[in-house]
PDB file of C-alpha atoms in Angstrom:
ATOM      1  CA  GLN K   1       0.000   0.000   0.000  1.00 52.00           C
ATOM      2  CA  GLN K   2       1.535   3.243  -1.148  1.00 61.00           C
ATOM      3  CA  GLN K   3       1.126   5.736   1.655  1.00 89.00           C
ATOM      4  CA  VAL K   4       2.357   8.811  -0.211  1.00 94.00           C
ATOM      5  CA  LYS K   5       1.220   9.323  -3.801  1.00 96.00           C
ATOM      6  CA  GLN K   6       3.173  11.758  -5.948  1.00 97.00           C
ATOM      7  CA  SER K   7       2.364  13.308  -9.317  1.00 96.00           C
ATOM      8  CA  PRO K   8       3.294  13.932 -12.037  1.00 97.00           C
ATOM      9  CA  GLN K   9       5.913  11.299 -12.732  1.00 97.00           C
ATOM     10  CA  SER K  10       7.769  13.734 -14.993  1.00 97.00           C
ATOM     11  CA  LEU K  11       7.553  17.446 -15.680  1.00 97.00           C
ATOM     12  CA  ILE K  12       9.026  19.730 -18.331  1.00 98.00           C
ATOM     13  CA  VAL K  13       9.053  23.460 -17.623  1.00 98.00           C
ATOM     14  CA  GLN K  14      10.539  26.414 -19.475  1.00 98.00           C
ATOM     15  CA  LYS K  15      13.174  28.512 -17.757  1.00 97.00           C
ATOM     16  CA  GLY K  16      11.475  31.145 -15.617  1.00 97.00           C
ATOM     17  CA  GLY K  17       8.270  29.147 -15.295  1.00 97.00           C
ATOM     18  CA  ILE K  18       6.611  27.654 -12.236  1.00 98.00           C
ATOM     19  CA  SER K  19       7.069  23.957 -11.456  1.00 98.00           C
ATOM     20  CA  ILE K  20       4.333  22.336  -9.387  1.00 98.00           C
ATOM     21  CA  ILE K  21       4.560  18.844  -7.884  1.00 98.00           C
ATOM     22  CA  ASN K  22       1.717  17.341  -5.897  1.00 98.00           C
ATOM     23  CA  CYS K  23       1.523  14.727  -3.174  1.00 98.00           C
ATOM     24  CA  ALA K  24      -1.312  13.080  -1.287  1.00 97.00           C
ATOM     25  CA  TYR K  25      -1.156  10.968   1.842  1.00 95.00           C
ATOM     26  CA  GLU K  26      -3.479   8.585   3.612  1.00 90.00           C
ATOM     27  CA  ASN K  27      -2.188   8.248   7.162  1.00 88.00           C
ATOM     28  CA  THR K  28      -3.557  11.076   9.295  1.00 86.00           C
ATOM     29  CA  ALA K  29      -0.827  10.369  11.868  1.00 85.00           C
ATOM     30  CA  PHE K  30       1.784  11.871   9.552  1.00 88.00           C
ATOM     31  CA  ASP K  31       3.006  15.130  11.009  1.00 86.00           C
ATOM     32  CA  TYR K  32       6.151  16.112   9.149  1.00 90.00           C
ATOM     33  CA  PHE K  33       6.360  16.534   5.373  1.00 93.00           C
ATOM     34  CA  PRO K  34       9.772  17.126   3.775  1.00 94.00           C
ATOM     35  CA  TRP K  35      10.742  17.476   0.143  1.00 96.00           C
ATOM     36  CA  TYR K  36      13.996  16.062  -1.145  1.00 96.00           C
ATOM     37  CA  GLN K  37      15.963  16.904  -4.286  1.00 97.00           C
ATOM     38  CA  GLN K  38      18.127  14.260  -5.907  1.00 97.00           C
ATOM     39  CA  PHE K  39      20.646  14.742  -8.714  1.00 95.00           C
ATOM     40  CA  PRO K  40      21.911  11.745 -10.716  1.00 91.00           C
ATOM     41  CA  GLY K  41      24.545   9.810  -8.804  1.00 88.00           C
ATOM     42  CA  LYS K  42      23.829  11.643  -5.562  1.00 91.00           C
ATOM     43  CA  GLY K  43      21.816  10.946  -2.461  1.00 94.00           C
ATOM     44  CA  PRO K  44      18.622  12.896  -1.744  1.00 96.00           C
ATOM     45  CA  ALA K  45      19.118  16.326  -0.163  1.00 95.00           C
ATOM     46  CA  LEU K  46      16.563  17.966   2.107  1.00 93.00           C
ATOM     47  CA  LEU K  47      15.055  20.961   0.323  1.00 95.00           C
ATOM     48  CA  ILE K  48      12.244  22.231   2.524  1.00 94.00           C
ATOM     49  CA  ALA K  49       9.830  20.762   5.068  1.00 93.00           C
ATOM     50  CA  ILE K  50       6.510  21.648   6.692  1.00 92.00           C
ATOM     51  CA  ARG K  51       4.446  20.601   9.690  1.00 89.00           C
ATOM     52  CA  PRO K  52       0.642  20.387   9.429  1.00 87.00           C
ATOM     53  CA  ASP K  53       0.014  23.331  11.749  1.00 89.00           C
ATOM     54  CA  VAL K  54       0.884  25.770   8.936  1.00 91.00           C
ATOM     55  CA  SER K  55      -0.619  26.034   5.451  1.00 94.00           C
ATOM     56  CA  GLU K  56       2.412  27.397   3.623  1.00 96.00           C
ATOM     57  CA  LYS K  57       6.158  27.665   3.997  1.00 96.00           C
ATOM     58  CA  LYS K  58       8.479  29.570   1.689  1.00 96.00           C
ATOM     59  CA  GLU K  59      12.235  29.379   1.372  1.00 95.00           C
ATOM     60  CA  GLY K  60      13.648  31.382  -1.511  1.00 96.00           C
ATOM     61  CA  ARG K  61      12.104  30.144  -4.763  1.00 97.00           C
ATOM     62  CA  PHE K  62      10.641  27.035  -3.088  1.00 97.00           C
ATOM     63  CA  THR K  63       7.203  27.001  -1.448  1.00 97.00           C
ATOM     64  CA  ILE K  64       5.269  24.182   0.186  1.00 96.00           C
ATOM     65  CA  SER K  65       1.489  24.477   0.270  1.00 95.00           C
ATOM     66  CA  PHE K  66      -0.306  22.201   2.725  1.00 95.00           C
ATOM     67  CA  ASN K  67      -3.998  21.272   2.833  1.00 94.00           C
ATOM     68  CA  LYS K  68      -4.631  19.211   5.959  1.00 92.00           C
ATOM     69  CA  SER K  69      -8.320  18.540   5.297  1.00 93.00           C
ATOM     70  CA  ALA K  70      -7.593  17.231   1.801  1.00 94.00           C
ATOM     71  CA  LYS K  71      -4.462  15.406   2.975  1.00 94.00           C
ATOM     72  CA  GLN K  72      -2.485  16.976   0.164  1.00 96.00           C
ATOM     73  CA  PHE K  73       0.671  19.043  -0.112  1.00 97.00           C
ATOM     74  CA  SER K  74       2.575  20.487  -3.016  1.00 98.00           C
ATOM     75  CA  LEU K  75       5.929  21.959  -3.946  1.00 98.00           C
ATOM     76  CA  HIS K  76       6.088  25.105  -6.061  1.00 98.00           C
ATOM     77  CA  ILE K  77       9.369  26.153  -7.660  1.00 98.00           C
ATOM     78  CA  MET K  78       9.169  29.745  -8.826  1.00 98.00           C
ATOM     79  CA  ASP K  79      11.378  31.104 -11.621  1.00 98.00           C
ATOM     80  CA  SER K  80      12.543  27.580 -12.443  1.00 98.00           C
ATOM     81  CA  GLN K  81      16.154  27.326 -13.630  1.00 97.00           C
ATOM     82  CA  PRO K  82      18.001  24.645 -15.625  1.00 97.00           C
ATOM     83  CA  GLY K  83      19.987  23.912 -12.454  1.00 97.00           C
ATOM     84  CA  ASP K  84      16.732  22.833 -10.797  1.00 98.00           C
ATOM     85  CA  SER K  85      16.568  19.859 -13.165  1.00 98.00           C
ATOM     86  CA  ALA K  86      16.553  16.887 -10.814  1.00 97.00           C
ATOM     87  CA  THR K  87      14.233  14.304  -9.301  1.00 97.00           C
ATOM     88  CA  TYR K  88      12.062  15.558  -6.465  1.00 98.00           C
ATOM     89  CA  PHE K  89      10.598  13.351  -3.753  1.00 97.00           C
ATOM     90  CA  CYS K  90       7.924  14.200  -1.258  1.00 97.00           C
ATOM     91  CA  ALA K  91       7.984  12.302   1.991  1.00 95.00           C
ATOM     92  CA  ALA K  92       6.107  11.953   5.247  1.00 93.00           C
ATOM     93  CA  ILE K  93       6.898  10.824   8.748  1.00 89.00           C
ATOM     94  CA  ASP K  94       4.857   9.904  11.792  1.00 78.00           C
ATOM     95  CA  TYR K  95       6.637  11.873  14.476  1.00 67.00           C
ATOM     96  CA  GLY K  96       4.944  10.043  17.282  1.00 64.00           C
ATOM     97  CA  GLY K  97       5.051   6.618  15.720  1.00 64.00           C
ATOM     98  CA  SER K  98       7.094   3.676  16.878  1.00 62.00           C
ATOM     99  CA  GLN K  99       9.265   3.893  13.784  1.00 64.00           C
ATOM    100  CA  GLY K 100      10.737   7.245  12.872  1.00 73.00           C
ATOM    101  CA  ASN K 101      11.389   6.544   9.227  1.00 84.00           C
ATOM    102  CA  LEU K 102      10.646   8.581   6.132  1.00 90.00           C
ATOM    103  CA  ILE K 103       8.024   7.324   3.698  1.00 92.00           C
ATOM    104  CA  PHE K 104       8.744   8.570   0.199  1.00 95.00           C
ATOM    105  CA  GLY K 105       6.652   9.160  -2.887  1.00 96.00           C
ATOM    106  CA  LYS K 106       7.821   7.674  -6.173  1.00 95.00           C
ATOM    107  CA  GLY K 107       9.423  10.877  -7.367  1.00 97.00           C
ATOM    108  CA  THR K 108       9.007  13.502 -10.090  1.00 98.00           C
ATOM    109  CA  LYS K 109      11.701  14.021 -12.687  1.00 98.00           C
ATOM    110  CA  LEU K 110      11.846  17.737 -13.457  1.00 98.00           C
ATOM    111  CA  SER K 111      13.485  19.071 -16.607  1.00 98.00           C
ATOM    112  CA  VAL K 112      13.823  22.825 -16.967  1.00 98.00           C
ATOM    113  CA  LYS K 113      14.456  23.862 -20.574  1.00 96.00           C
ATOM    114  CA  PRO K 114      16.598  26.948 -21.259  1.00 92.00           C
TER     115      PRO K 114
ATOM    116  CA  ASP P   1      32.639  19.298   8.085  1.00 58.00           C
ATOM    117  CA  ALA P   2      32.274  15.859   6.507  1.00 77.00           C
ATOM    118  CA  GLY P   3      28.855  14.696   5.472  1.00 92.00           C
ATOM    119  CA  VAL P   4      27.556  11.148   5.528  1.00 96.00           C
ATOM    120  CA  THR P   5      30.105   8.857   3.935  1.00 97.00           C
ATOM    121  CA  GLN P   6      29.338   5.477   2.460  1.00 98.00           C
ATOM    122  CA  SER P   7      31.604   2.785   1.130  1.00 97.00           C
ATOM    123  CA  PRO P   8      32.069   1.335  -1.341  1.00 97.00           C
ATOM    124  CA  THR P   9      30.473   3.591  -3.953  1.00 96.00           C
ATOM    125  CA  HIS P  10      29.935   0.778  -6.439  1.00 96.00           C
ATOM    126  CA  LEU P  11      29.839  -2.972  -6.038  1.00 96.00           C
ATOM    127  CA  ILE P  12      29.181  -5.920  -8.315  1.00 98.00           C
ATOM    128  CA  LYS P  13      28.242  -9.245  -6.748  1.00 98.00           C
ATOM    129  CA  THR P  14      27.048 -12.614  -7.968  1.00 98.00           C
ATOM    130  CA  ARG P  15      23.727 -14.170  -6.995  1.00 98.00           C
ATOM    131  CA  GLY P  16      23.982 -16.060  -3.719  1.00 98.00           C
ATOM    132  CA  GLN P  17      26.896 -14.027  -2.415  1.00 98.00           C
ATOM    133  CA  GLN P  18      26.904 -11.850   0.680  1.00 98.00           C
ATOM    134  CA  VAL P  19      27.651  -8.122   0.829  1.00 98.00           C
ATOM    135  CA  THR P  20      28.494  -5.610   3.564  1.00 98.00           C
ATOM    136  CA  LEU P  21      27.906  -1.896   3.090  1.00 98.00           C
ATOM    137  CA  ARG P  22      29.322   0.723   5.429  1.00 98.00           C
ATOM    138  CA  CYS P  23      28.198   4.135   6.594  1.00 98.00           C
ATOM    139  CA  SER P  24      29.770   6.853   8.716  1.00 97.00           C
ATOM    140  CA  PRO P  25      27.263   9.433   9.962  1.00 96.00           C
ATOM    141  CA  ILE P  26      27.821  13.128  10.396  1.00 95.00           C
ATOM    142  CA  SER P  27      29.828  13.822  13.531  1.00 93.00           C
ATOM    143  CA  GLY P  28      27.489  14.094  16.493  1.00 90.00           C
ATOM    144  CA  HIS P  29      24.616  12.279  14.816  1.00 92.00           C
ATOM    145  CA  LYS P  30      23.401   9.241  16.726  1.00 91.00           C
ATOM    146  CA  SER P  31      20.740   7.972  14.339  1.00 91.00           C
ATOM    147  CA  VAL P  32      21.531   6.001  11.195  1.00 94.00           C
ATOM    148  CA  SER P  33      18.923   4.705   8.783  1.00 94.00           C
ATOM    149  CA  TRP P  34      19.254   2.551   5.697  1.00 97.00           C
ATOM    150  CA  TYR P  35      17.106   2.878   2.598  1.00 97.00           C
ATOM    151  CA  GLN P  36      16.953   0.936  -0.666  1.00 97.00           C
ATOM    152  CA  GLN P  37      16.288   2.883  -3.861  1.00 97.00           C
ATOM    153  CA  VAL P  38      15.424   0.861  -6.918  1.00 95.00           C
ATOM    154  CA  LEU P  39      15.898   2.688 -10.220  1.00 90.00           C
ATOM    155  CA  GLY P  40      12.992   5.028 -10.887  1.00 88.00           C
ATOM    156  CA  GLN P  41      11.479   4.670  -7.407  1.00 92.00           C
ATOM    157  CA  GLY P  42      11.616   6.502  -4.110  1.00 94.00           C
ATOM    158  CA  PRO P  43      13.797   5.214  -1.275  1.00 95.00           C
ATOM    159  CA  GLN P  44      12.300   2.387   0.787  1.00 95.00           C
ATOM    160  CA  PHE P  45      13.068   2.115   4.502  1.00 94.00           C
ATOM    161  CA  ILE P  46      15.121  -0.888   5.610  1.00 95.00           C
ATOM    162  CA  PHE P  47      16.460  -0.220   9.130  1.00 92.00           C
ATOM    163  CA  GLN P  48      16.899   2.525  11.678  1.00 92.00           C
ATOM    164  CA  TYR P  49      19.369   2.534  14.547  1.00 92.00           C
ATOM    165  CA  TYR P  50      19.482   5.111  17.307  1.00 89.00           C
ATOM    166  CA  GLU P  51      22.053   5.048  20.074  1.00 89.00           C
ATOM    167  CA  LYS P  52      23.154   1.622  18.852  1.00 90.00           C
ATOM    168  CA  GLU P  53      19.719   0.067  19.236  1.00 91.00           C
ATOM    169  CA  GLU P  54      17.427  -1.015  16.419  1.00 91.00           C
ATOM    170  CA  ARG P  55      14.468   1.358  16.444  1.00 88.00           C
ATOM    171  CA  GLY P  56      12.732   0.333  13.260  1.00 88.00           C
ATOM    172  CA  ARG P  57      12.662  -2.268  10.550  1.00 91.00           C
ATOM    173  CA  GLY P  58      11.008  -2.064   7.148  1.00 91.00           C
ATOM    174  CA  ASN P  59       9.357  -4.804   5.134  1.00 92.00           C
ATOM    175  CA  PHE P  60      12.503  -6.586   4.026  1.00 96.00           C
ATOM    176  CA  PRO P  61      13.397 -10.291   4.359  1.00 97.00           C
ATOM    177  CA  ASP P  62      15.654 -11.649   7.075  1.00 96.00           C
ATOM    178  CA  ARG P  63      18.492 -11.767   4.554  1.00 98.00           C
ATOM    179  CA  PHE P  64      18.929  -8.109   5.409  1.00 98.00           C
ATOM    180  CA  SER P  65      20.578  -7.238   8.718  1.00 97.00           C
ATOM    181  CA  ALA P  66      22.369  -4.245  10.169  1.00 97.00           C
ATOM    182  CA  ARG P  67      24.184  -3.018  13.210  1.00 96.00           C
ATOM    183  CA  GLN P  68      25.499   0.195  14.682  1.00 96.00           C
ATOM    184  CA  PHE P  69      28.848   0.504  16.377  1.00 96.00           C
ATOM    185  CA  PRO P  70      29.884   2.511  19.485  1.00 95.00           C
ATOM    186  CA  ASN P  71      31.203   5.290  17.218  1.00 94.00           C
ATOM    187  CA  TYR P  72      27.724   5.391  15.567  1.00 95.00           C
ATOM    188  CA  SER P  73      28.940   4.080  12.226  1.00 97.00           C
ATOM    189  CA  SER P  74      26.823   1.325  10.746  1.00 97.00           C
ATOM    190  CA  GLU P  75      26.933  -1.703   8.485  1.00 98.00           C
ATOM    191  CA  LEU P  76      24.207  -3.196   6.343  1.00 98.00           C
ATOM    192  CA  ASN P  77      24.579  -6.863   5.458  1.00 98.00           C
ATOM    193  CA  VAL P  78      22.675  -8.694   2.772  1.00 98.00           C
ATOM    194  CA  ASN P  79      22.978 -12.471   2.470  1.00 97.00           C
ATOM    195  CA  ALA P  80      22.086 -14.794  -0.398  1.00 98.00           C
ATOM    196  CA  LEU P  81      21.894 -11.959  -2.906  1.00 98.00           C
ATOM    197  CA  LEU P  82      19.135 -11.980  -5.506  1.00 98.00           C
ATOM    198  CA  LEU P  83      19.010 -10.106  -8.806  1.00 97.00           C
ATOM    199  CA  GLY P  84      16.239  -7.992  -7.296  1.00 96.00           C
ATOM    200  CA  ASP P  85      18.595  -6.686  -4.633  1.00 98.00           C
ATOM    201  CA  SER P  86      20.288  -4.552  -7.287  1.00 97.00           C
ATOM    202  CA  ALA P  87      19.694  -0.985  -6.155  1.00 97.00           C
ATOM    203  CA  LEU P  88      21.194   2.146  -4.676  1.00 97.00           C
ATOM    204  CA  TYR P  89      21.568   1.694  -0.927  1.00 98.00           C
ATOM    205  CA  LEU P  90      21.368   4.942   0.964  1.00 98.00           C
ATOM    206  CA  CYS P  91      22.438   5.731   4.472  1.00 97.00           C
ATOM    207  CA  ALA P  92      20.913   8.687   6.310  1.00 95.00           C
ATOM    208  CA  SER P  93      22.063  10.222   9.540  1.00 94.00           C
ATOM    209  CA  SER P  94      20.163  12.414  11.935  1.00 89.00           C
ATOM    210  CA  ASN P  95      20.798  13.801  15.381  1.00 83.00           C
ATOM    211  CA  ARG P  96      17.421  12.603  16.569  1.00 72.00           C
ATOM    212  CA  GLN P  97      14.828   9.946  16.096  1.00 64.00           C
ATOM    213  CA  PRO P  98      12.532  10.127  14.081  1.00 62.00           C
ATOM    214  CA  ASP P  99      14.392  11.010  10.894  1.00 60.00           C
ATOM    215  CA  THR P 100      13.512  14.667  10.689  1.00 70.00           C
ATOM    216  CA  GLU P 101      16.305  16.634   9.032  1.00 80.00           C
ATOM    217  CA  ALA P 102      17.943  13.447   7.813  1.00 88.00           C
ATOM    218  CA  PHE P 103      21.082  13.849   5.723  1.00 92.00           C
ATOM    219  CA  PHE P 104      21.787  11.234   3.085  1.00 95.00           C
ATOM    220  CA  GLY P 105      25.064   9.900   1.792  1.00 96.00           C
ATOM    221  CA  GLN P 106      25.766   9.387  -1.900  1.00 96.00           C
ATOM    222  CA  GLY P 107      24.827   5.765  -1.622  1.00 97.00           C
ATOM    223  CA  THR P 108      26.331   2.450  -2.667  1.00 97.00           C
ATOM    224  CA  ARG P 109      25.288   1.208  -6.083  1.00 97.00           C
ATOM    225  CA  LEU P 110      24.951  -2.574  -5.798  1.00 98.00           C
ATOM    226  CA  THR P 111      24.625  -4.644  -8.937  1.00 97.00           C
ATOM    227  CA  VAL P 112      23.839  -8.352  -8.610  1.00 98.00           C
ATOM    228  CA  VAL P 113      24.614 -10.456 -11.675  1.00 97.00           C
TER     229      VAL P 113
END
């Protein structure tokens, strides 16, 4: 059972455009939602994270929007640049659960065209 | 300051063999987790160790085992390798449990032939 569903699988955006990646979760016990960025041959790197007590968090060109009632959250990359081309993973964690592991979505491969 | 280091970076093994992967966490981090990333998929949780104790185990067969040493480094062992074990194995370190603000290493690319 996939607990975090991510879409789209791939995304092509023009330089300067907005990239939007969506995730949905099922487990209402999840209480921490990070996004990771992964370049080929590298491990995932934490990009930005949000807790469900806020509806939006912004760090530079990256914004997380969170809808607790819909159990959905999304990543917006403003002014997308070719250097943003990477695979992005949403994830979730049950802070109070017995196991403190990350549960990842399947990933979105983003290509930003110059 | 060194990040999470994993060794080796690449490995080729034959079906039925055993493999040991190693991870050194960021200095001061006491939590180490192991994830398996199959090509085109998100990482899947295998094990978590915190303060040298197993704190979590994912849905992987008993062929997979791990341990954490007094210096907080960790090893992941896989016995009786199958072709399906071919993947990128990632180690993540954190200074707390659960894995909030987890930092990943570059991974070990394991190919089973």
